[in-house]
């Protein structure tokens, strides 16, 4: 009986802890060449090609991981001031540079922990499009992580889980949200029916204009 009560208490505490985590939104796919991985946009988890400043470590993940999954990969531990100094902001996004074959991949968990507690969380299973090779630019953004309420000496760590992965290793890198502009909305293409209606309207307008000209000449 004691063990059951203890187990229930643990579940309740875990639920309360999770309820305080801010929900992170996945945006994308975004236009290529908008947000580049650089020393000012350092990787926290990524492949060996990441460009990071001296002293800002990265957890390197392999291409084609065993079993086709990255299982709860943790970044190195940073301080709040370390991140804020490099990205120039106490709020930031995480850019994701995807590497994959013609098979889909999924991201179902990405979290930021401060002092060991999850404060920002993305936890919706999301499929990413096929046939996309990494080029050092973000294909997706996780928005928005915030550190404004924490002390500069507080510890920060990131956790990532991809249950389905293939091809090259992804890059997860920080992008200062204050010094950058939000990604533009995806361009929309008019449906064929809308184009047909638009064309019919133009034709009707042209016909009316011709009738008015002919009428004026005959007067």
PDB file of C-alpha atoms in Angstrom:
ATOM      1  CA  UNK A   1       0.000   0.000   0.000  1.00  0.00           C
ATOM      2  CA  UNK A   2       2.825   2.369   0.890  1.00  0.00           C
ATOM      3  CA  UNK A   3       4.492   1.759  -2.487  1.00  0.00           C
ATOM      4  CA  UNK A   4       1.241   2.518  -4.344  1.00  0.00           C
ATOM      5  CA  UNK A   5       0.767   5.800  -2.504  1.00  0.00           C
ATOM      6  CA  UNK A   6       4.391   6.740  -3.126  1.00  0.00           C
ATOM      7  CA  UNK A   7       4.037   5.932  -6.833  1.00  0.00           C
ATOM      8  CA  UNK A   8       0.891   8.077  -7.093  1.00  0.00           C
ATOM      9  CA  UNK A   9       2.658  10.942  -5.346  1.00  0.00           C
ATOM     10  CA  UNK A  10       5.535  10.734  -7.821  1.00  0.00           C
ATOM     11  CA  UNK A  11       3.089  10.856 -10.740  1.00  0.00           C
ATOM     12  CA  UNK A  12       1.280  13.849  -9.281  1.00  0.00           C
ATOM     13  CA  UNK A  13       4.529  15.715  -8.695  1.00  0.00           C
ATOM     14  CA  UNK A  14       5.662  14.910 -12.252  1.00  0.00           C
ATOM     15  CA  UNK A  15       2.344  16.176 -13.604  1.00  0.00           C
ATOM     16  CA  UNK A  16       2.609  19.422 -11.656  1.00  0.00           C
ATOM     17  CA  UNK A  17       6.183  19.948 -12.863  1.00  0.00           C
ATOM     18  CA  UNK A  18       5.241  19.377 -16.495  1.00  0.00           C
ATOM     19  CA  UNK A  19       2.237  21.731 -16.256  1.00  0.00           C
ATOM     20  CA  UNK A  20       4.530  24.679 -15.573  1.00  0.00           C
ATOM     21  CA  UNK A  21       6.551  24.164 -18.752  1.00  0.00           C
ATOM     22  CA  UNK A  22       5.913  26.699 -21.510  1.00  0.00           C
ATOM     23  CA  UNK A  23       4.701  25.108 -24.739  1.00  0.00           C
ATOM     24  CA  UNK A  24       7.059  25.533 -27.688  1.00  0.00           C
ATOM     25  CA  UNK A  25       5.735  25.860 -31.246  1.00  0.00           C
ATOM     26  CA  UNK A  26       7.312  24.214 -34.296  1.00  0.00           C
ATOM     27  CA  UNK A  27       7.326  26.501 -37.353  1.00  0.00           C
ATOM     28  CA  UNK A  28       8.183  25.321 -40.829  1.00  0.00           C
ATOM     29  CA  UNK A  29       9.317  24.369 -43.229  1.00  0.00           C
ATOM     30  CA  UNK A  30      10.702  27.879 -43.662  1.00  0.00           C
ATOM     31  CA  UNK A  31      12.458  29.470 -46.600  1.00  0.00           C
ATOM     32  CA  UNK A  32      16.006  28.255 -47.101  1.00  0.00           C
ATOM     33  CA  UNK A  33      18.965  30.526 -46.342  1.00  0.00           C
ATOM     34  CA  UNK A  34      17.049  32.621 -43.789  1.00  0.00           C
ATOM     35  CA  UNK A  35      18.727  31.450 -40.581  1.00  0.00           C
ATOM     36  CA  UNK A  36      22.283  30.133 -40.754  1.00  0.00           C
ATOM     37  CA  UNK A  37      24.190  28.138 -38.181  1.00  0.00           C
ATOM     38  CA  UNK A  38      27.213  30.273 -37.184  1.00  0.00           C
ATOM     39  CA  UNK A  39      29.359  30.908 -34.109  1.00  0.00           C
ATOM     40  CA  UNK A  40      26.704  33.440 -33.008  1.00  0.00           C
ATOM     41  CA  UNK A  41      24.034  30.804 -33.642  1.00  0.00           C
ATOM     42  CA  UNK A  42      25.780  27.864 -31.949  1.00  0.00           C
ATOM     43  CA  UNK A  43      24.730  24.220 -32.035  1.00  0.00           C
ATOM     44  CA  UNK A  44      23.662  22.549 -28.815  1.00  0.00           C
ATOM     45  CA  UNK A  45      23.150  19.163 -30.505  1.00  0.00           C
ATOM     46  CA  UNK A  46      24.462  18.468 -33.998  1.00  0.00           C
ATOM     47  CA  UNK A  47      26.940  16.970 -36.409  1.00  0.00           C
ATOM     48  CA  UNK A  48      30.723  17.565 -36.469  1.00  0.00           C
ATOM     49  CA  UNK A  49      30.386  20.403 -38.999  1.00  0.00           C
ATOM     50  CA  UNK A  50      28.791  22.743 -36.416  1.00  0.00           C
ATOM     51  CA  UNK A  51      30.576  26.101 -36.071  1.00  0.00           C
ATOM     52  CA  UNK A  52      30.658  26.951 -32.362  1.00  0.00           C
ATOM     53  CA  UNK A  53      32.590  29.578 -30.429  1.00  0.00           C
ATOM     54  CA  UNK A  54      35.421  28.439 -28.183  1.00  0.00           C
ATOM     55  CA  UNK A  55      34.085  27.147 -24.881  1.00  0.00           C
ATOM     56  CA  UNK A  56      30.550  26.526 -26.127  1.00  0.00           C
ATOM     57  CA  UNK A  57      30.427  22.751 -26.452  1.00  0.00           C
ATOM     58  CA  UNK A  58      28.031  20.683 -28.561  1.00  0.00           C
ATOM     59  CA  UNK A  59      26.782  17.119 -28.243  1.00  0.00           C
ATOM     60  CA  UNK A  60      27.762  15.419 -31.503  1.00  0.00           C
ATOM     61  CA  UNK A  61      25.275  12.915 -32.902  1.00  0.00           C
ATOM     62  CA  UNK A  62      26.096  10.325 -35.570  1.00  0.00           C
ATOM     63  CA  UNK A  63      24.628  10.012 -39.040  1.00  0.00           C
ATOM     64  CA  UNK A  64      22.340   7.000 -39.457  1.00  0.00           C
ATOM     65  CA  UNK A  65      21.951   6.351 -35.715  1.00  0.00           C
ATOM     66  CA  UNK A  66      21.650   2.810 -34.428  1.00  0.00           C
ATOM     67  CA  UNK A  67      18.061   1.612 -34.700  1.00  0.00           C
ATOM     68  CA  UNK A  68      17.178   4.722 -36.712  1.00  0.00           C
ATOM     69  CA  UNK A  69      16.479   6.814 -33.611  1.00  0.00           C
ATOM     70  CA  UNK A  70      18.057   9.518 -31.470  1.00  0.00           C
ATOM     71  CA  UNK A  71      16.933   8.536 -27.979  1.00  0.00           C
ATOM     72  CA  UNK A  72      16.667  11.457 -25.509  1.00  0.00           C
ATOM     73  CA  UNK A  73      19.972  13.055 -26.503  1.00  0.00           C
ATOM     74  CA  UNK A  74      21.180  15.669 -24.014  1.00  0.00           C
ATOM     75  CA  UNK A  75      23.251  18.742 -24.832  1.00  0.00           C
ATOM     76  CA  UNK A  76      26.174  19.881 -22.683  1.00  0.00           C
ATOM     77  CA  UNK A  77      25.233  22.049 -19.704  1.00  0.00           C
ATOM     78  CA  UNK A  78      25.522  25.815 -20.160  1.00  0.00           C
ATOM     79  CA  UNK A  79      24.849  28.845 -17.984  1.00  0.00           C
ATOM     80  CA  UNK A  80      22.140  31.413 -18.671  1.00  0.00           C
ATOM     81  CA  UNK A  81      24.697  34.193 -19.090  1.00  0.00           C
ATOM     82  CA  UNK A  82      26.756  32.055 -21.474  1.00  0.00           C
ATOM     83  CA  UNK A  83      23.779  31.639 -23.813  1.00  0.00           C
ATOM     84  CA  UNK A  84      22.590  35.243 -23.516  1.00  0.00           C
ATOM     85  CA  UNK A  85      26.077  36.590 -24.288  1.00  0.00           C
ATOM     86  CA  UNK A  86      26.467  34.534 -27.456  1.00  0.00           C
ATOM     87  CA  UNK A  87      22.981  34.911 -28.967  1.00  0.00           C
ATOM     88  CA  UNK A  88      22.557  38.511 -27.749  1.00  0.00           C
ATOM     89  CA  UNK A  89      19.142  37.914 -26.231  1.00  0.00           C
ATOM     90  CA  UNK A  90      17.349  36.307 -23.282  1.00  0.00           C
ATOM     91  CA  UNK A  91      14.795  34.866 -25.715  1.00  0.00           C
ATOM     92  CA  UNK A  92      15.722  32.656 -28.625  1.00  0.00           C
ATOM     93  CA  UNK A  93      14.587  30.064 -31.135  1.00  0.00           C
ATOM     94  CA  UNK A  94      16.119  26.712 -31.916  1.00  0.00           C
ATOM     95  CA  UNK A  95      16.803  26.230 -35.618  1.00  0.00           C
ATOM     96  CA  UNK A  96      16.704  22.691 -36.979  1.00  0.00           C
ATOM     97  CA  UNK A  97      18.765  21.807 -40.036  1.00  0.00           C
ATOM     98  CA  UNK A  98      17.323  18.532 -41.313  1.00  0.00           C
ATOM     99  CA  UNK A  99      19.253  15.766 -43.042  1.00  0.00           C
ATOM    100  CA  UNK A 100      17.249  12.923 -44.514  1.00  0.00           C
ATOM    101  CA  UNK A 101      16.588  10.562 -47.394  1.00  0.00           C
ATOM    102  CA  UNK A 102      13.271  10.073 -49.170  1.00  0.00           C
ATOM    103  CA  UNK A 103      11.857   8.531 -45.977  1.00  0.00           C
ATOM    104  CA  UNK A 104      10.082  10.672 -43.354  1.00  0.00           C
ATOM    105  CA  UNK A 105      11.582  11.576 -39.991  1.00  0.00           C
ATOM    106  CA  UNK A 106       9.881  12.532 -36.747  1.00  0.00           C
ATOM    107  CA  UNK A 107      10.653  14.839 -33.843  1.00  0.00           C
ATOM    108  CA  UNK A 108       8.479  14.208 -30.795  1.00  0.00           C
ATOM    109  CA  UNK A 109      10.354  15.895 -27.953  1.00  0.00           C
ATOM    110  CA  UNK A 110      12.613  18.895 -27.454  1.00  0.00           C
ATOM    111  CA  UNK A 111      12.949  20.531 -24.061  1.00  0.00           C
ATOM    112  CA  UNK A 112      14.979  23.158 -22.248  1.00  0.00           C
ATOM    113  CA  UNK A 113      15.847  22.453 -18.628  1.00  0.00           C
ATOM    114  CA  UNK A 114      16.928  25.148 -16.201  1.00  0.00           C
ATOM    115  CA  UNK A 115      18.518  23.834 -13.017  1.00  0.00           C
ATOM    116  CA  UNK A 116      17.274  20.365 -13.971  1.00  0.00           C
ATOM    117  CA  UNK A 117      13.606  21.370 -14.395  1.00  0.00           C
ATOM    118  CA  UNK A 118      11.853  21.447 -17.785  1.00  0.00           C
ATOM    119  CA  UNK A 119      10.694  25.032 -18.410  1.00  0.00           C
ATOM    120  CA  UNK A 120      10.121  25.033 -22.199  1.00  0.00           C
ATOM    121  CA  UNK A 121       8.788  21.975 -23.995  1.00  0.00           C
ATOM    122  CA  UNK A 122       7.887  20.789 -27.492  1.00  0.00           C
ATOM    123  CA  UNK A 123       6.206  17.382 -27.276  1.00  0.00           C
ATOM    124  CA  UNK A 124       4.005  16.916 -30.339  1.00  0.00           C
ATOM    125  CA  UNK A 125       4.955  14.141 -32.737  1.00  0.00           C
ATOM    126  CA  UNK A 126       5.753  15.884 -36.022  1.00  0.00           C
ATOM    127  CA  UNK A 127       6.790  14.421 -39.352  1.00  0.00           C
ATOM    128  CA  UNK A 128       9.320  16.331 -41.417  1.00  0.00           C
ATOM    129  CA  UNK A 129       9.257  16.295 -45.241  1.00  0.00           C
ATOM    130  CA  UNK A 130      11.266  13.819 -47.239  1.00  0.00           C
ATOM    131  CA  UNK A 131      14.314  14.351 -49.475  1.00  0.00           C
ATOM    132  CA  UNK A 132      15.984  17.192 -47.623  1.00  0.00           C
ATOM    133  CA  UNK A 133      19.737  17.480 -47.148  1.00  0.00           C
ATOM    134  CA  UNK A 134      21.296  19.794 -44.597  1.00  0.00           C
ATOM    135  CA  UNK A 135      23.181  22.861 -45.777  1.00  0.00           C
ATOM    136  CA  UNK A 136      23.873  24.770 -42.542  1.00  0.00           C
ATOM    137  CA  UNK A 137      20.543  26.631 -42.542  1.00  0.00           C
ATOM    138  CA  UNK A 138      17.396  26.081 -40.494  1.00  0.00           C
ATOM    139  CA  UNK A 139      14.568  24.169 -42.157  1.00  0.00           C
ATOM    140  CA  UNK A 140      12.371  24.504 -39.058  1.00  0.00           C
ATOM    141  CA  UNK A 141      12.215  26.730 -35.979  1.00  0.00           C
ATOM    142  CA  UNK A 142      11.170  25.923 -32.440  1.00  0.00           C
ATOM    143  CA  UNK A 143       9.758  29.151 -30.938  1.00  0.00           C
ATOM    144  CA  UNK A 144      10.256  30.706 -28.303  1.00  0.00           C
ATOM    145  CA  UNK A 145      12.599  29.798 -25.427  1.00  0.00           C
ATOM    146  CA  UNK A 146      12.922  32.345 -22.593  1.00  0.00           C
ATOM    147  CA  UNK A 147      15.575  32.916 -19.922  1.00  0.00           C
ATOM    148  CA  UNK A 148      14.603  36.376 -18.661  1.00  0.00           C
ATOM    149  CA  UNK A 149      13.398  35.140 -15.258  1.00  0.00           C
ATOM    150  CA  UNK A 150      16.568  33.205 -14.400  1.00  0.00           C
ATOM    151  CA  UNK A 151      19.903  34.163 -12.857  1.00  0.00           C
ATOM    152  CA  UNK A 152      22.988  34.280 -15.034  1.00  0.00           C
ATOM    153  CA  UNK A 153      24.586  31.433 -13.111  1.00  0.00           C
ATOM    154  CA  UNK A 154      21.624  29.067 -13.511  1.00  0.00           C
ATOM    155  CA  UNK A 155      22.332  25.920 -15.551  1.00  0.00           C
ATOM    156  CA  UNK A 156      20.682  25.231 -18.918  1.00  0.00           C
ATOM    157  CA  UNK A 157      20.461  21.972 -20.854  1.00  0.00           C
ATOM    158  CA  UNK A 158      18.541  20.805 -23.935  1.00  0.00           C
ATOM    159  CA  UNK A 159      17.041  17.343 -24.559  1.00  0.00           C
ATOM    160  CA  UNK A 160      16.028  15.992 -27.986  1.00  0.00           C
ATOM    161  CA  UNK A 161      14.217  12.820 -29.079  1.00  0.00           C
ATOM    162  CA  UNK A 162      13.707  11.651 -32.673  1.00  0.00           C
ATOM    163  CA  UNK A 163      12.068   8.193 -32.832  1.00  0.00           C
ATOM    164  CA  UNK A 164      12.551   8.025 -36.589  1.00  0.00           C
ATOM    165  CA  UNK A 165      15.754   9.365 -38.173  1.00  0.00           C
ATOM    166  CA  UNK A 166      17.877   8.612 -41.230  1.00  0.00           C
ATOM    167  CA  UNK A 167      20.669   9.944 -43.459  1.00  0.00           C
ATOM    168  CA  UNK A 168      22.958  12.634 -41.979  1.00  0.00           C
ATOM    169  CA  UNK A 169      22.852  14.037 -38.461  1.00  0.00           C
ATOM    170  CA  UNK A 170      20.627  17.031 -37.751  1.00  0.00           C
ATOM    171  CA  UNK A 171      21.773  20.344 -36.310  1.00  0.00           C
ATOM    172  CA  UNK A 172      19.890  22.013 -33.454  1.00  0.00           C
ATOM    173  CA  UNK A 173      21.209  25.547 -33.006  1.00  0.00           C
ATOM    174  CA  UNK A 174      20.263  28.707 -31.095  1.00  0.00           C
ATOM    175  CA  UNK A 175      19.005  31.866 -32.818  1.00  0.00           C
ATOM    176  CA  UNK A 176      18.546  35.101 -30.854  1.00  0.00           C
ATOM    177  CA  UNK A 177      14.876  36.101 -31.171  1.00  0.00           C
ATOM    178  CA  UNK A 178      15.409  39.818 -30.487  1.00  0.00           C
ATOM    179  CA  UNK A 179      17.953  40.469 -33.234  1.00  0.00           C
ATOM    180  CA  UNK A 180      16.079  38.561 -35.937  1.00  0.00           C
ATOM    181  CA  UNK A 181      12.727  38.914 -37.661  1.00  0.00           C
ATOM    182  CA  UNK A 182      10.001  36.261 -37.620  1.00  0.00           C
ATOM    183  CA  UNK A 183       9.987  33.948 -40.631  1.00  0.00           C
ATOM    184  CA  UNK A 184       7.652  35.052 -43.429  1.00  0.00           C
ATOM    185  CA  UNK A 185       4.453  33.039 -43.854  1.00  0.00           C
ATOM    186  CA  UNK A 186       4.610  30.420 -46.603  1.00  0.00           C
ATOM    187  CA  UNK A 187       3.619  31.652 -50.040  1.00  0.00           C
ATOM    188  CA  UNK A 188       0.171  30.532 -51.141  1.00  0.00           C
ATOM    189  CA  UNK A 189      -0.697  29.549 -54.697  1.00  0.00           C
ATOM    190  CA  UNK A 190      -4.253  30.328 -55.887  1.00  0.00           C
ATOM    191  CA  UNK A 191      -6.340  27.254 -56.509  1.00  0.00           C
ATOM    192  CA  UNK A 192      -7.278  26.501 -60.160  1.00  0.00           C
ATOM    193  CA  UNK A 193     -10.896  27.426 -59.443  1.00  0.00           C
ATOM    194  CA  UNK A 194      -9.794  30.797 -58.060  1.00  0.00           C
ATOM    195  CA  UNK A 195      -7.616  31.427 -61.118  1.00  0.00           C
ATOM    196  CA  UNK A 196     -10.549  30.521 -63.389  1.00  0.00           C
ATOM    197  CA  UNK A 197     -12.868  32.882 -61.536  1.00  0.00           C
ATOM    198  CA  UNK A 198     -10.266  35.642 -61.693  1.00  0.00           C
ATOM    199  CA  UNK A 199      -9.813  35.098 -65.445  1.00  0.00           C
ATOM    200  CA  UNK A 200     -13.582  35.117 -66.026  1.00  0.00           C
ATOM    201  CA  UNK A 201     -13.854  38.402 -64.165  1.00  0.00           C
ATOM    202  CA  UNK A 202     -11.144  39.968 -66.325  1.00  0.00           C
ATOM    203  CA  UNK A 203     -12.860  38.784 -69.496  1.00  0.00           C
ATOM    204  CA  UNK A 204     -16.200  40.194 -68.372  1.00  0.00           C
ATOM    205  CA  UNK A 205     -14.613  43.524 -67.504  1.00  0.00           C
ATOM    206  CA  UNK A 206     -12.884  43.695 -70.896  1.00  0.00           C
ATOM    207  CA  UNK A 207     -16.148  42.924 -72.709  1.00  0.00           C
ATOM    208  CA  UNK A 208     -17.979  45.649 -70.808  1.00  0.00           C
ATOM    209  CA  UNK A 209     -15.253  48.156 -71.634  1.00  0.00           C
ATOM    210  CA  UNK A 210     -15.480  47.293 -75.369  1.00  0.00           C
ATOM    211  CA  UNK A 211     -19.265  47.757 -75.365  1.00  0.00           C
ATOM    212  CA  UNK A 212     -18.890  51.175 -73.744  1.00  0.00           C
ATOM    213  CA  UNK A 213     -16.340  52.249 -76.390  1.00  0.00           C
ATOM    214  CA  UNK A 214     -18.538  51.048 -79.288  1.00  0.00           C
ATOM    215  CA  UNK A 215     -21.576  52.761 -77.774  1.00  0.00           C
ATOM    216  CA  UNK A 216     -19.692  56.041 -77.439  1.00  0.00           C
ATOM    217  CA  UNK A 217     -18.492  55.920 -81.075  1.00  0.00           C
ATOM    218  CA  UNK A 218     -22.008  55.315 -82.413  1.00  0.00           C
ATOM    219  CA  UNK A 219     -23.449  58.339 -80.676  1.00  0.00           C
TER     220      UNK A 219
END
